[in-house]
């Protein structure tokens, strides 16, 4: 009997030795004369258990982890190919507590399938959305996305259907679908995990988007720091094209859609949609003045959809199961699920996909199991390096767009970075200004000059040089950046600074040693 053994090819798992473990399993199976098919899947997102090795048994998949090369002989001795007991045995994979309690829609196949196998993808429900979309009119597809309540999962949370409708309503001409895969926020890795673990989900979503608005060409703008995702995407695109899911006649429908990957050059600002379009055109990554919106005049001056990875990868399930199915998850105006990424000083870091509505406290303690240091958690930063710092007193806030906005925070890409009680929040506020100064494209004065002056002011505050006057100047500077910057980089840099000043004022008034 040919038994399937699954070892992740995800970058996090590889960094923890998954590649060496996979090679050791192959060697040991050959030495013992056993037949075992090794499948390199994506990560389940439970990073504290990586490398997580799974074996398919008659009762379902069983998990073992974290596995090292030294553990491999004893796994074989214990009969792990039959799912038998071992000190690293975690039981049936789907019964692992932190996995069982999730609600996975976008990540439903990640960790389960061979990421670049079209047959495996289809066998697990893939391309059902595209097939249904091909039987619908463009307006019906856009209406389904609108009715689902899907909002952009990258930052501004703008309704996806409205953006698509704007592109659809433009006169017939060359149109484009672009995917912003420049995942540059600290503590975020959902895009990477999906592109490495289920790239066909993104490809299907972009194909549906193209058919919906009449676009025949798509581009994935991928950060160059993701070589594993780059390889997986290119393999998956080639497989989709060979199987008729991409090209001049998608599934014999007469519809055309082509797709290719373009690499960025490491500029954080290119996570902003118009800077990304400039970079795709071969220009310097720099913010465009709006209007016109990219939906009207985007890539090469043509109507363009700009969405991020998770937004586009959410579309196939909406088309496959219907807008009402998707809308049934979530709360208020935040519908569907959100892949949350736990990082920083956290014991169990990783990816958790849940419907909107769980609290930060549930995320940090039920899934993250508290700080890695064992100390009290003082704050979390939600939404990347430009996100607000949220104190422990507000950990009962629900994770949804409106609830976070009500306390002056943004969900952004769903990254949550944890800090224990040793963190210096004044130093973190200074870092926000320094980050903006280094990453600014330089087009507007509030961002380019404001962030540089912000670093100088923070240095004076930390050195107790005319501290109260300089703190007042910091507040005034934040107001100027917030209201005067052309894009979110300068406009959001005040969020971490103002939140640190509001909730942790004692850190700004420490006695200089």
Short mmCIF file of N, CA, C and O in Angstrom, two decimals, residues 366-483:
data_model
loop_
_atom_site.label_atom_id
_atom_site.label_comp_id
_atom_site.label_asym_id
_atom_site.label_seq_id
_atom_site.Cartn_x
_atom_site.Cartn_y
_atom_site.Cartn_z
N UNK A 366 -6.51 32.42 24.07
CA UNK A 366 -7.05 31.11 23.71
C UNK A 366 -6.21 30.45 22.61
O UNK A 366 -5.99 29.24 22.63
N UNK A 367 -5.78 31.25 21.64
CA UNK A 367 -4.96 30.71 20.55
C UNK A 367 -3.47 30.91 20.81
O UNK A 367 -2.67 30.00 20.59
N UNK A 368 -3.09 32.10 21.24
CA UNK A 368 -1.67 32.40 21.43
C UNK A 368 -1.09 31.88 22.73
O UNK A 368 0.13 31.80 22.89
N UNK A 369 -1.94 31.58 23.71
CA UNK A 369 -1.54 31.03 25.01
C UNK A 369 -0.61 31.96 25.77
O UNK A 369 0.29 31.52 26.48
N UNK A 370 -0.78 33.27 25.59
CA UNK A 370 0.01 34.23 26.35
C UNK A 370 1.37 34.49 25.74
O UNK A 370 1.71 34.03 24.65
N UNK A 371 2.18 35.23 26.47
CA UNK A 371 3.48 35.66 25.94
C UNK A 371 4.49 34.53 25.96
O UNK A 371 4.43 33.62 26.79
N UNK A 372 5.44 34.60 25.05
CA UNK A 372 6.52 33.61 25.00
C UNK A 372 7.44 33.76 26.20
O UNK A 372 8.04 32.78 26.66
N UNK A 373 7.56 34.98 26.72
CA UNK A 373 8.45 35.24 27.85
C UNK A 373 7.83 34.82 29.18
O UNK A 373 8.53 34.72 30.19
N UNK A 374 6.50 34.59 29.17
CA UNK A 374 5.81 34.27 30.41
C UNK A 374 5.43 35.49 31.22
O UNK A 374 4.80 35.38 32.28
N UNK A 375 5.77 36.66 30.72
CA UNK A 375 5.45 37.91 31.41
C UNK A 375 4.09 38.43 30.98
O UNK A 375 3.49 37.93 30.02
N UNK A 376 3.61 39.42 31.68
CA UNK A 376 2.31 40.03 31.38
C UNK A 376 2.36 40.72 30.01
O UNK A 376 3.35 41.38 29.68
N UNK A 377 1.30 40.56 29.23
CA UNK A 377 1.22 41.25 27.94
C UNK A 377 0.72 42.67 28.18
O UNK A 377 -0.34 42.88 28.78
N UNK A 378 1.51 43.61 27.71
CA UNK A 378 1.19 45.02 27.95
C UNK A 378 0.41 45.64 26.81
O UNK A 378 -0.46 46.49 27.02
N UNK A 379 0.73 45.26 25.57
CA UNK A 379 0.10 45.88 24.41
C UNK A 379 0.21 44.97 23.19
O UNK A 379 1.05 44.07 23.15
N UNK A 380 -0.66 45.22 22.23
CA UNK A 380 -0.53 44.59 20.91
C UNK A 380 -0.64 45.69 19.87
O UNK A 380 -1.31 46.70 20.07
N UNK A 381 0.05 45.48 18.76
CA UNK A 381 -0.07 46.39 17.63
C UNK A 381 -0.82 45.64 16.53
O UNK A 381 -0.39 44.57 16.09
N UNK A 382 -1.93 46.20 16.12
CA UNK A 382 -2.78 45.56 15.11
C UNK A 382 -2.67 46.34 13.80
O UNK A 382 -2.81 47.56 13.79
N UNK A 383 -2.43 45.62 12.71
CA UNK A 383 -2.45 46.28 11.40
C UNK A 383 -1.10 46.71 10.87
O UNK A 383 -1.05 47.59 10.00
N UNK A 384 -0.01 46.14 11.36
CA UNK A 384 1.29 46.46 10.80
C UNK A 384 2.01 47.57 11.53
O UNK A 384 1.55 48.07 12.56
N UNK A 385 3.15 48.03 10.99
CA UNK A 385 3.98 49.03 11.68
C UNK A 385 3.31 50.39 11.80
O UNK A 385 3.78 51.23 12.57
N UNK A 386 2.23 50.62 11.06
CA UNK A 386 1.50 51.88 11.16
C UNK A 386 0.20 51.71 11.94
O UNK A 386 -0.64 52.62 11.95
N UNK A 387 0.02 50.56 12.57
CA UNK A 387 -1.18 50.30 13.35
C UNK A 387 -1.06 50.87 14.76
O UNK A 387 0.03 51.08 15.29
N UNK A 388 -2.21 51.09 15.37
CA UNK A 388 -2.23 51.63 16.73
C UNK A 388 -1.80 50.57 17.74
O UNK A 388 -1.98 49.38 17.53
N UNK A 389 -1.24 51.04 18.86
CA UNK A 389 -0.93 50.17 19.98
C UNK A 389 -2.16 50.09 20.88
O UNK A 389 -2.70 51.12 21.30
N UNK A 390 -2.60 48.87 21.14
CA UNK A 390 -3.81 48.67 21.94
C UNK A 390 -3.40 48.12 23.30
O UNK A 390 -2.73 47.09 23.39
N UNK A 391 -3.79 48.81 24.40
CA UNK A 391 -3.39 48.37 25.74
C UNK A 391 -4.23 47.20 26.23
O UNK A 391 -5.30 46.91 25.68
N UNK A 392 -3.77 46.54 27.27
CA UNK A 392 -4.46 45.38 27.82
C UNK A 392 -5.88 45.70 28.25
O UNK A 392 -6.76 44.85 28.21
N UNK A 393 -6.13 46.95 28.63
CA UNK A 393 -7.47 47.35 29.07
C UNK A 393 -8.50 47.29 27.95
O UNK A 393 -9.71 47.31 28.20
N UNK A 394 -8.03 47.18 26.71
CA UNK A 394 -8.96 47.13 25.57
C UNK A 394 -8.90 45.79 24.83
O UNK A 394 -9.37 45.68 23.71
N UNK A 395 -8.38 44.77 25.49
CA UNK A 395 -8.28 43.46 24.84
C UNK A 395 -9.63 42.78 24.63
O UNK A 395 -9.72 41.79 23.90
N UNK A 396 -10.68 43.29 25.25
CA UNK A 396 -12.01 42.72 25.03
C UNK A 396 -12.71 43.32 23.81
O UNK A 396 -13.88 43.02 23.55
N UNK A 397 -12.00 44.15 23.05
CA UNK A 397 -12.52 44.71 21.81
C UNK A 397 -12.69 43.60 20.77
O UNK A 397 -11.80 42.76 20.59
N UNK A 398 -13.83 43.60 20.11
CA UNK A 398 -14.07 42.62 19.04
C UNK A 398 -13.20 42.94 17.84
O UNK A 398 -12.94 44.11 17.53
N UNK A 399 -12.76 41.89 17.18
CA UNK A 399 -11.97 42.08 15.96
C UNK A 399 -12.93 42.21 14.78
O UNK A 399 -13.38 41.23 14.18
N UNK A 400 -13.32 43.43 14.53
CA UNK A 400 -14.06 43.78 13.31
C UNK A 400 -13.75 45.23 12.98
O UNK A 400 -13.22 45.96 13.83
N UNK A 401 -14.05 45.63 11.77
CA UNK A 401 -13.60 46.94 11.30
C UNK A 401 -14.14 48.08 12.15
O UNK A 401 -13.40 48.99 12.55
N UNK A 402 -15.44 48.04 12.47
CA UNK A 402 -16.05 49.16 13.18
C UNK A 402 -15.62 49.20 14.65
O UNK A 402 -15.38 50.27 15.21
N UNK A 403 -15.53 48.03 15.30
CA UNK A 403 -15.15 48.01 16.71
C UNK A 403 -13.73 48.53 16.91
O UNK A 403 -13.46 49.28 17.86
N UNK A 404 -12.83 48.15 16.04
CA UNK A 404 -11.45 48.63 16.15
C UNK A 404 -11.37 50.11 15.81
O UNK A 404 -10.63 50.87 16.46
N UNK A 405 -12.13 50.54 14.82
CA UNK A 405 -12.14 51.97 14.46
C UNK A 405 -12.64 52.82 15.63
O UNK A 405 -12.16 53.93 15.85
N UNK A 406 -13.58 52.27 16.40
CA UNK A 406 -14.15 53.02 17.52
C UNK A 406 -13.12 53.30 18.61
O UNK A 406 -13.29 54.25 19.39
N UNK A 407 -12.05 52.51 18.67
CA UNK A 407 -11.00 52.78 19.67
C UNK A 407 -9.76 53.37 19.01
O UNK A 407 -8.67 53.36 19.59
N UNK A 408 -9.92 53.86 17.77
CA UNK A 408 -8.81 54.52 17.09
C UNK A 408 -7.80 53.59 16.47
O UNK A 408 -6.65 53.97 16.26
N UNK A 409 -8.22 52.35 16.16
CA UNK A 409 -7.31 51.37 15.56
C UNK A 409 -7.85 50.92 14.22
O UNK A 409 -9.00 51.17 13.86
N UNK A 410 -6.99 50.25 13.45
CA UNK A 410 -7.38 49.69 12.17
C UNK A 410 -6.96 48.23 12.13
O UNK A 410 -5.92 47.85 12.65
N UNK A 411 -7.79 47.40 11.47
CA UNK A 411 -7.46 45.98 11.35
C UNK A 411 -6.38 45.75 10.31
O UNK A 411 -5.55 44.85 10.45
N UNK A 412 -6.39 46.54 9.23
CA UNK A 412 -5.39 46.38 8.19
C UNK A 412 -5.39 44.99 7.61
O UNK A 412 -6.43 44.44 7.25
N UNK A 413 -4.21 44.38 7.55
CA UNK A 413 -4.05 43.06 6.96
C UNK A 413 -4.22 41.93 7.98
O UNK A 413 -4.02 40.77 7.66
N UNK A 414 -4.60 42.29 9.21
CA UNK A 414 -4.87 41.26 10.21
C UNK A 414 -3.65 40.79 10.98
O UNK A 414 -3.71 39.76 11.64
N UNK A 415 -2.56 41.54 10.92
CA UNK A 415 -1.39 41.18 11.69
C UNK A 415 -1.51 41.69 13.12
O UNK A 415 -1.91 42.83 13.35
N UNK A 416 -1.18 40.84 14.09
CA UNK A 416 -1.25 41.21 15.51
C UNK A 416 0.11 40.90 16.14
O UNK A 416 0.49 39.72 16.24
N UNK A 417 0.84 41.93 16.53
CA UNK A 417 2.17 41.77 17.13
C UNK A 417 2.05 42.05 18.62
O UNK A 417 1.53 43.08 19.03
N UNK A 418 2.56 41.12 19.43
CA UNK A 418 2.38 41.14 20.88
C UNK A 418 3.65 41.63 21.58
O UNK A 418 4.77 41.25 21.21
N UNK A 419 3.45 42.46 22.64
CA UNK A 419 4.56 42.99 23.44
C UNK A 419 4.28 42.71 24.91
O UNK A 419 3.17 42.93 25.39
N UNK A 420 5.31 42.28 25.64
CA UNK A 420 5.11 42.07 27.08
C UNK A 420 5.43 43.36 27.83
O UNK A 420 5.67 44.42 27.22
N UNK A 421 5.46 43.28 29.17
CA UNK A 421 5.58 44.50 29.98
C UNK A 421 6.98 45.08 30.04
O UNK A 421 7.22 46.06 30.75
N UNK A 422 7.91 44.52 29.27
CA UNK A 422 9.25 45.12 29.21
C UNK A 422 9.40 46.10 28.05
O UNK A 422 10.45 46.73 27.91
N UNK A 423 8.39 46.24 27.23
CA UNK A 423 8.49 47.08 26.04
C UNK A 423 8.57 48.56 26.42
O UNK A 423 7.92 49.01 27.37
N UNK A 424 9.37 49.30 25.69
CA UNK A 424 9.47 50.76 25.86
C UNK A 424 8.60 51.39 24.78
O UNK A 424 8.99 51.45 23.61
N UNK A 425 7.43 51.88 25.15
CA UNK A 425 6.49 52.40 24.15
C UNK A 425 6.95 53.73 23.56
O UNK A 425 6.60 54.05 22.43
N UNK A 426 7.74 54.49 24.29
CA UNK A 426 8.29 55.71 23.70
C UNK A 426 9.26 55.35 22.57
O UNK A 426 9.28 55.98 21.50
N UNK A 427 10.06 54.31 22.79
CA UNK A 427 10.96 53.84 21.75
C UNK A 427 10.20 53.31 20.54
O UNK A 427 10.63 53.50 19.40
N UNK A 428 9.06 52.65 20.78
CA UNK A 428 8.24 52.15 19.68
C UNK A 428 7.63 53.30 18.89
O UNK A 428 7.51 53.23 17.66
N UNK A 429 7.24 54.37 19.57
CA UNK A 429 6.70 55.55 18.89
C UNK A 429 7.77 56.19 18.01
O UNK A 429 7.49 56.61 16.87
N UNK A 430 8.99 56.26 18.54
CA UNK A 430 10.09 56.80 17.73
C UNK A 430 10.31 55.93 16.50
O UNK A 430 10.55 56.44 15.39
N UNK A 431 10.24 54.60 16.69
CA UNK A 431 10.45 53.68 15.56
C UNK A 431 9.44 53.94 14.44
O UNK A 431 9.79 53.85 13.25
N UNK A 432 8.19 54.25 14.79
CA UNK A 432 7.17 54.51 13.77
C UNK A 432 7.58 55.68 12.88
O UNK A 432 7.44 55.63 11.65
N UNK A 433 8.08 56.74 13.50
CA UNK A 433 8.53 57.90 12.72
C UNK A 433 9.74 57.54 11.88
O UNK A 433 9.85 57.93 10.70
N UNK A 434 10.67 56.78 12.45
CA UNK A 434 11.87 56.39 11.71
C UNK A 434 11.51 55.50 10.52
O UNK A 434 12.07 55.65 9.43
N UNK A 435 10.58 54.58 10.74
CA UNK A 435 10.14 53.70 9.65
C UNK A 435 9.57 54.52 8.50
O UNK A 435 9.89 54.28 7.33
N UNK A 436 8.71 55.48 8.82
CA UNK A 436 8.12 56.32 7.78
C UNK A 436 9.19 57.13 7.04
O UNK A 436 9.15 57.25 5.82
N UNK A 437 10.15 57.66 7.78
CA UNK A 437 11.22 58.45 7.16
C UNK A 437 12.02 57.62 6.16
O UNK A 437 12.40 58.11 5.09
N UNK A 438 12.27 56.36 6.51
CA UNK A 438 13.05 55.49 5.62
C UNK A 438 12.25 54.99 4.43
O UNK A 438 12.81 54.76 3.35
N UNK A 439 10.94 54.79 4.60
CA UNK A 439 10.14 54.18 3.55
C UNK A 439 9.34 55.17 2.71
O UNK A 439 8.72 54.79 1.72
N UNK A 440 9.35 56.44 3.07
CA UNK A 440 8.59 57.45 2.31
C UNK A 440 9.07 57.52 0.87
O UNK A 440 10.26 57.47 0.59
N UNK A 441 8.11 57.64 -0.05
CA UNK A 441 8.49 57.80 -1.46
C UNK A 441 8.98 59.21 -1.74
O UNK A 441 9.59 59.48 -2.78
N UNK A 442 8.68 60.14 -0.82
CA UNK A 442 9.18 61.50 -0.93
C UNK A 442 8.31 62.47 -1.69
O UNK A 442 8.66 63.63 -1.86
N UNK A 443 7.13 62.01 -2.15
CA UNK A 443 6.32 62.87 -3.01
C UNK A 443 5.66 64.02 -2.26
O UNK A 443 5.52 65.12 -2.79
N UNK A 444 5.22 63.74 -1.01
CA UNK A 444 4.53 64.82 -0.30
C UNK A 444 5.32 65.26 0.93
O UNK A 444 5.96 64.45 1.61
N UNK A 445 5.24 66.54 1.24
CA UNK A 445 6.02 67.14 2.32
C UNK A 445 5.64 66.61 3.70
O UNK A 445 6.53 66.33 4.52
N UNK A 446 4.34 66.46 4.02
CA UNK A 446 4.01 66.00 5.38
C UNK A 446 4.65 64.66 5.73
O UNK A 446 5.06 64.44 6.87
N UNK A 447 4.74 63.77 4.76
CA UNK A 447 5.33 62.46 5.00
C UNK A 447 6.85 62.54 4.96
O UNK A 447 7.53 62.09 5.90
N UNK A 448 7.40 63.13 3.92
CA UNK A 448 8.85 63.16 3.71
C UNK A 448 9.57 63.95 4.81
O UNK A 448 10.53 63.47 5.41
N UNK A 449 9.10 65.15 5.05
CA UNK A 449 9.73 66.02 6.04
C UNK A 449 9.19 65.77 7.45
O UNK A 449 9.93 65.76 8.43
N UNK A 450 7.87 65.52 7.52
CA UNK A 450 7.25 65.35 8.83
C UNK A 450 7.83 64.19 9.61
O UNK A 450 8.08 64.31 10.82
N UNK A 451 8.07 63.07 8.93
CA UNK A 451 8.60 61.91 9.64
C UNK A 451 10.03 62.16 10.11
O UNK A 451 10.43 61.72 11.20
N UNK A 452 10.81 62.88 9.31
CA UNK A 452 12.18 63.20 9.70
C UNK A 452 12.21 64.12 10.92
O UNK A 452 12.97 63.91 11.88
N UNK A 453 11.33 65.13 10.90
CA UNK A 453 11.22 66.01 12.07
C UNK A 453 10.69 65.24 13.27
O UNK A 453 11.05 65.52 14.41
N UNK A 454 9.83 64.24 12.99
CA UNK A 454 9.27 63.44 14.08
C UNK A 454 10.34 62.67 14.82
O UNK A 454 10.31 62.56 16.06
N UNK A 455 11.29 62.10 14.09
CA UNK A 455 12.40 61.39 14.72
C UNK A 455 13.21 62.35 15.59
O UNK A 455 13.58 62.02 16.74
N UNK A 456 13.47 63.54 15.07
CA UNK A 456 14.24 64.52 15.83
C UNK A 456 13.52 64.93 17.11
O UNK A 456 14.14 65.03 18.19
N UNK A 457 12.22 65.14 17.00
CA UNK A 457 11.43 65.51 18.18
C UNK A 457 11.43 64.40 19.22
O UNK A 457 11.56 64.64 20.42
N UNK A 458 11.26 63.16 18.74
CA UNK A 458 11.24 62.04 19.68
C UNK A 458 12.58 61.89 20.38
O UNK A 458 12.65 61.55 21.57
N UNK A 459 13.67 62.14 19.68
CA UNK A 459 14.99 62.06 20.31
C UNK A 459 15.13 63.11 21.42
O UNK A 459 15.73 62.84 22.47
N UNK A 460 14.56 64.29 21.19
CA UNK A 460 14.61 65.33 22.22
C UNK A 460 13.76 64.93 23.43
O UNK A 460 14.15 65.15 24.59
N UNK A 461 12.60 64.35 23.15
CA UNK A 461 11.73 63.91 24.24
C UNK A 461 12.43 62.85 25.08
O UNK A 461 12.43 62.91 26.32
N UNK A 462 13.03 61.88 24.42
CA UNK A 462 13.69 60.79 25.14
C UNK A 462 14.91 61.28 25.91
O UNK A 462 15.31 60.68 26.91
N UNK A 463 15.52 62.37 25.43
CA UNK A 463 16.69 62.94 26.12
C UNK A 463 16.28 63.98 27.16
O UNK A 463 17.15 64.61 27.80
N UNK A 464 14.93 64.18 27.33
CA UNK A 464 14.39 65.16 28.29
C UNK A 464 14.86 66.58 28.00
O UNK A 464 15.19 67.35 28.90
N UNK A 465 14.89 66.91 26.71
CA UNK A 465 15.23 68.27 26.29
C UNK A 465 13.92 69.02 26.02
O UNK A 465 13.21 68.73 25.05
N UNK A 466 13.57 69.95 26.93
CA UNK A 466 12.32 70.71 26.79
C UNK A 466 11.16 69.75 26.48
O UNK A 466 10.43 69.93 25.50
N UNK A 467 11.04 68.72 27.32
CA UNK A 467 10.18 67.57 27.02
C UNK A 467 8.73 67.95 26.74
O UNK A 467 8.14 67.52 25.74
N UNK A 468 8.09 68.72 27.59
CA UNK A 468 6.66 69.01 27.44
C UNK A 468 6.39 69.80 26.16
O UNK A 468 5.39 69.54 25.46
N UNK A 469 7.25 70.75 25.85
CA UNK A 469 7.05 71.52 24.62
C UNK A 469 7.21 70.63 23.40
O UNK A 469 6.43 70.71 22.44
N UNK A 470 8.19 69.76 23.42
CA UNK A 470 8.41 68.87 22.27
C UNK A 470 7.32 67.82 22.13
O UNK A 470 6.97 67.42 21.01
N UNK A 471 6.74 67.36 23.25
CA UNK A 471 5.60 66.45 23.16
C UNK A 471 4.41 67.14 22.50
O UNK A 471 3.67 66.54 21.73
N UNK A 472 4.21 68.41 22.81
CA UNK A 472 3.14 69.17 22.16
C UNK A 472 3.40 69.31 20.67
O UNK A 472 2.48 69.18 19.84
N UNK A 473 4.67 69.52 20.30
CA UNK A 473 5.02 69.61 18.88
C UNK A 473 4.80 68.27 18.18
O UNK A 473 4.40 68.24 17.01
N UNK A 474 5.07 67.16 18.87
CA UNK A 474 4.80 65.84 18.29
C UNK A 474 3.32 65.69 17.96
O UNK A 474 2.94 65.21 16.89
N UNK A 475 2.46 66.10 18.89
CA UNK A 475 1.02 66.03 18.66
C UNK A 475 0.60 66.88 17.46
O UNK A 475 -0.19 66.45 16.62
N UNK A 476 1.14 68.09 17.36
CA UNK A 476 0.81 68.97 16.23
C UNK A 476 1.32 68.40 14.92
O UNK A 476 0.65 68.47 13.88
N UNK A 477 2.51 67.81 14.96
CA UNK A 477 3.08 67.20 13.76
C UNK A 477 2.23 66.02 13.30
O UNK A 477 1.98 65.84 12.11
N UNK A 478 1.77 65.21 14.25
CA UNK A 478 0.91 64.07 13.91
C UNK A 478 -0.36 64.54 13.23
O UNK A 478 -0.83 63.93 12.25
N UNK A 479 -0.93 65.63 13.71
CA UNK A 479 -2.15 66.17 13.10
C UNK A 479 -1.90 66.60 11.66
O UNK A 479 -2.71 66.35 10.77
N UNK A 480 -0.75 67.22 11.41
CA UNK A 480 -0.39 67.65 10.05
C UNK A 480 -0.20 66.45 9.13
O UNK A 480 -0.70 66.44 8.00
N UNK A 481 0.51 65.43 9.60
CA UNK A 481 0.74 64.24 8.78
C UNK A 481 -0.56 63.50 8.50
O UNK A 481 -0.80 63.02 7.39
N UNK A 482 -1.40 63.42 9.52
CA UNK A 482 -2.67 62.70 9.39
C UNK A 482 -3.56 63.32 8.31
O UNK A 482 -4.17 62.61 7.50
N UNK A 483 -3.62 64.62 8.29
CA UNK A 483 -4.55 65.30 7.38
C UNK A 483 -3.92 65.81 6.10
O UNK A 483 -4.63 66.19 5.17
#
